[in-house]
Tab-separated table of C-alpha atoms in Angstrom:
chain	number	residue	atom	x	y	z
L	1	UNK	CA	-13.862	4.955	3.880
L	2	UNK	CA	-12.076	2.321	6.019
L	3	UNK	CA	-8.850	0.346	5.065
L	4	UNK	CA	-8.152	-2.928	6.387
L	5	UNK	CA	-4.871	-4.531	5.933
L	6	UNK	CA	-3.972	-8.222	5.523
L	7	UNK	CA	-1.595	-10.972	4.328
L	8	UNK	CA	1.142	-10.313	6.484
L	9	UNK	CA	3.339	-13.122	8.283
L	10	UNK	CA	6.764	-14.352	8.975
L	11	UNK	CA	8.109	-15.781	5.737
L	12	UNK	CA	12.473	-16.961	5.034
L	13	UNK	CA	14.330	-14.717	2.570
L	14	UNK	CA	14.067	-14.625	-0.366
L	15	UNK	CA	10.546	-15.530	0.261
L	16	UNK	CA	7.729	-14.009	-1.121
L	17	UNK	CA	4.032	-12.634	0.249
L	18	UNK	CA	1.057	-10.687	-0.975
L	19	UNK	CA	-0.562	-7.860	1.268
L	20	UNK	CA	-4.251	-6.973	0.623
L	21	UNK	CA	-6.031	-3.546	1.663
L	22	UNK	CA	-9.745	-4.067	1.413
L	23	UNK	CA	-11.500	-0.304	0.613
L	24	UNK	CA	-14.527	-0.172	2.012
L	25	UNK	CA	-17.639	2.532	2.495
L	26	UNK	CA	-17.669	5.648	1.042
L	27	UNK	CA	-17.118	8.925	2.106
L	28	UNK	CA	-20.159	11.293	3.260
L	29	UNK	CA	-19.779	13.500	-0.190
L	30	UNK	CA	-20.623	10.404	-1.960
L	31	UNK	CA	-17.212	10.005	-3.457
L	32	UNK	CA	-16.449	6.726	-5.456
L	33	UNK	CA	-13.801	4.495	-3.817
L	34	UNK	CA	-12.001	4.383	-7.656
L	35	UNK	CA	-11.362	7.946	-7.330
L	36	UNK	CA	-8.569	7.098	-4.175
L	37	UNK	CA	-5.154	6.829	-5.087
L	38	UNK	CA	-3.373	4.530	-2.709
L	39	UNK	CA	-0.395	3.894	-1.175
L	40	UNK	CA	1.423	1.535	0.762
L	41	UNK	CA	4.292	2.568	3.541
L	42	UNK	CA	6.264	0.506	6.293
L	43	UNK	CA	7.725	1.192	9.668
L	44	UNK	CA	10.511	-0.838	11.077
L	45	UNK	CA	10.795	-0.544	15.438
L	46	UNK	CA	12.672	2.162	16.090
L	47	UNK	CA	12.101	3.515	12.411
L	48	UNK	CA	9.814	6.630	10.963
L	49	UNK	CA	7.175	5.263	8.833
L	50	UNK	CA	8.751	5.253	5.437
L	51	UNK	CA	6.854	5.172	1.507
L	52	UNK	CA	6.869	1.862	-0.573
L	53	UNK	CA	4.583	1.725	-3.157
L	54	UNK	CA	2.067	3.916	-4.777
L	55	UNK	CA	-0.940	3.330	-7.426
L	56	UNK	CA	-3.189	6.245	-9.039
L	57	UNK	CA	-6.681	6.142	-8.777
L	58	UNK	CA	-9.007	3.731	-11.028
L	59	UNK	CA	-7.317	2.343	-13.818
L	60	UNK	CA	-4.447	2.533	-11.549
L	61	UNK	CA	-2.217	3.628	-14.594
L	62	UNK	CA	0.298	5.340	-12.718
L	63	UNK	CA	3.110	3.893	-9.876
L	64	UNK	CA	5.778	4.385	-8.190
L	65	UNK	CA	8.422	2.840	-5.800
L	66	UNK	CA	10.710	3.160	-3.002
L	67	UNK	CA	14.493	2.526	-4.199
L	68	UNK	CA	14.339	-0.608	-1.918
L	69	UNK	CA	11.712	-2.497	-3.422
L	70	UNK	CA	12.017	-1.181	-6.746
L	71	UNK	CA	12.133	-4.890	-9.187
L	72	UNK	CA	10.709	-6.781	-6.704
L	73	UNK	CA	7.761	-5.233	-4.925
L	74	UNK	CA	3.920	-4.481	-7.493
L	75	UNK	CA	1.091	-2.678	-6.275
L	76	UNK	CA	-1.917	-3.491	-8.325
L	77	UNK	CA	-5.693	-2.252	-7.749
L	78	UNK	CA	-8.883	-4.507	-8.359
L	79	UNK	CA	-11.526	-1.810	-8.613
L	80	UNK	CA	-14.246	-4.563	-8.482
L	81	UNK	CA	-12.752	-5.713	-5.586
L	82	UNK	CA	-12.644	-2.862	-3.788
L	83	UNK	CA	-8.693	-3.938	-2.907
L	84	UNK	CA	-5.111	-3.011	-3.193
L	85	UNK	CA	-2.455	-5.565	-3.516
L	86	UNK	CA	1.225	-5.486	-2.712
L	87	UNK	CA	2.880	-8.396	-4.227
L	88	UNK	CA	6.399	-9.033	-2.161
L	89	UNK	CA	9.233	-10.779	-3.547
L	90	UNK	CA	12.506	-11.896	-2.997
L	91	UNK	CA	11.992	-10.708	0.502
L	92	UNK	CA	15.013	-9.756	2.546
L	93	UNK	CA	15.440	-9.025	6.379
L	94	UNK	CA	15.548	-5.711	5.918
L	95	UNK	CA	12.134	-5.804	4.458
L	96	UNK	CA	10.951	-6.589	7.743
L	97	UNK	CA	8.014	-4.439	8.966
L	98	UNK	CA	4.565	-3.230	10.130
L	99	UNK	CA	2.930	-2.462	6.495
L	100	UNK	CA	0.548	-0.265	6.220
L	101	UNK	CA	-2.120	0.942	3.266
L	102	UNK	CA	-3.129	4.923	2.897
L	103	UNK	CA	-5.848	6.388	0.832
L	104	UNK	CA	-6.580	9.951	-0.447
L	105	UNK	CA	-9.239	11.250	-3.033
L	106	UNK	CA	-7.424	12.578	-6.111
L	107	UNK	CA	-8.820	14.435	-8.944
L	108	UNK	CA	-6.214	13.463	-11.434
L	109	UNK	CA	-3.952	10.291	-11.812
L	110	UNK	CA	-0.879	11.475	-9.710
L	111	UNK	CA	0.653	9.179	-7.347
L	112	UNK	CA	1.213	10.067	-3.928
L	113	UNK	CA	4.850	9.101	-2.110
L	114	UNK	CA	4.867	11.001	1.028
L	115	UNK	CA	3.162	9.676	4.434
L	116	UNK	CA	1.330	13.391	4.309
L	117	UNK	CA	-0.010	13.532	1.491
L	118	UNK	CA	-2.563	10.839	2.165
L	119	UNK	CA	-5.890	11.174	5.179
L	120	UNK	CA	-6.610	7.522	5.554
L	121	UNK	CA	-5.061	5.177	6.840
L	122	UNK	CA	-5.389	1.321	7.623
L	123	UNK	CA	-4.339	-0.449	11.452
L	124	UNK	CA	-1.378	-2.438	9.690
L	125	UNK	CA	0.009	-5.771	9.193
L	126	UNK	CA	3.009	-7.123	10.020
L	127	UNK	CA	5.364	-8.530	7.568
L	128	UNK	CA	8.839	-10.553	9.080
L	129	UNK	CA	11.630	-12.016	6.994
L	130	UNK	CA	13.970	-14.694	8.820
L	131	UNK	CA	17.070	-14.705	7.450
């Protein structure tokens, strides 16, 4: 399974952007990219690589968010799609960041939160809020 991460870019505050993590292949046990939950975390320079959003696996029924974004962050899933949103607004400065998407194959439809907890990982975009 590879991840590729896009819809980053510098946008004012208060702004608003939508990230995209296209899911693609398919593991070598044949499992179904639905059965991934995903996950979306950021790292600021000089930061660790914090959580931001989560989604379970296919219907996506499940999610959860950082504090911080909490109100004005969504992660949505388009199985059909094979993608994994992040809708971003009222964007602040302190939002600013290289965004990454994270997948892991889950059995049931808990969300993951913690940068562990998930095996794959995408290269990044970067997201940058003038203020």
């Amino acid at each position: 399974v590879q991840l590729q991460a896009s819809g980053g870019g510098l946008v004012q505050a208060g702004g608003s952007l939508r990230l995209s993590c296209a899911v693609s292949g398919r593991t070598i046990t044949g499992r179904s990219i639905n059965g991934y939950a995903m996950g979306w975390f950021r790292q600021a320079p000089g930061k660790e690589r914090e959580f931001v959003a989560a989604i379970s696996r296919s219907g996506g029924l499940s999610t959860r968010y950082a504090d911080a974004v909490k109100g004005r962050f969504t992660i949505s899933r388009d199985n059909a799609r094979n993608t994994v949103y992040l809708q971003m607004n009222s964007l602040n400065p302190e939002d600013t960041a290289v965004y990454y998407c994270a997948a892991v194959y889950a059995r049931t439809q808990s969300v993951v939160s913690n940068v562990g907890g998930y095996d794959l990982w995408g290269q990044g975009t970067l997201v940058t809020v003038s203020s």
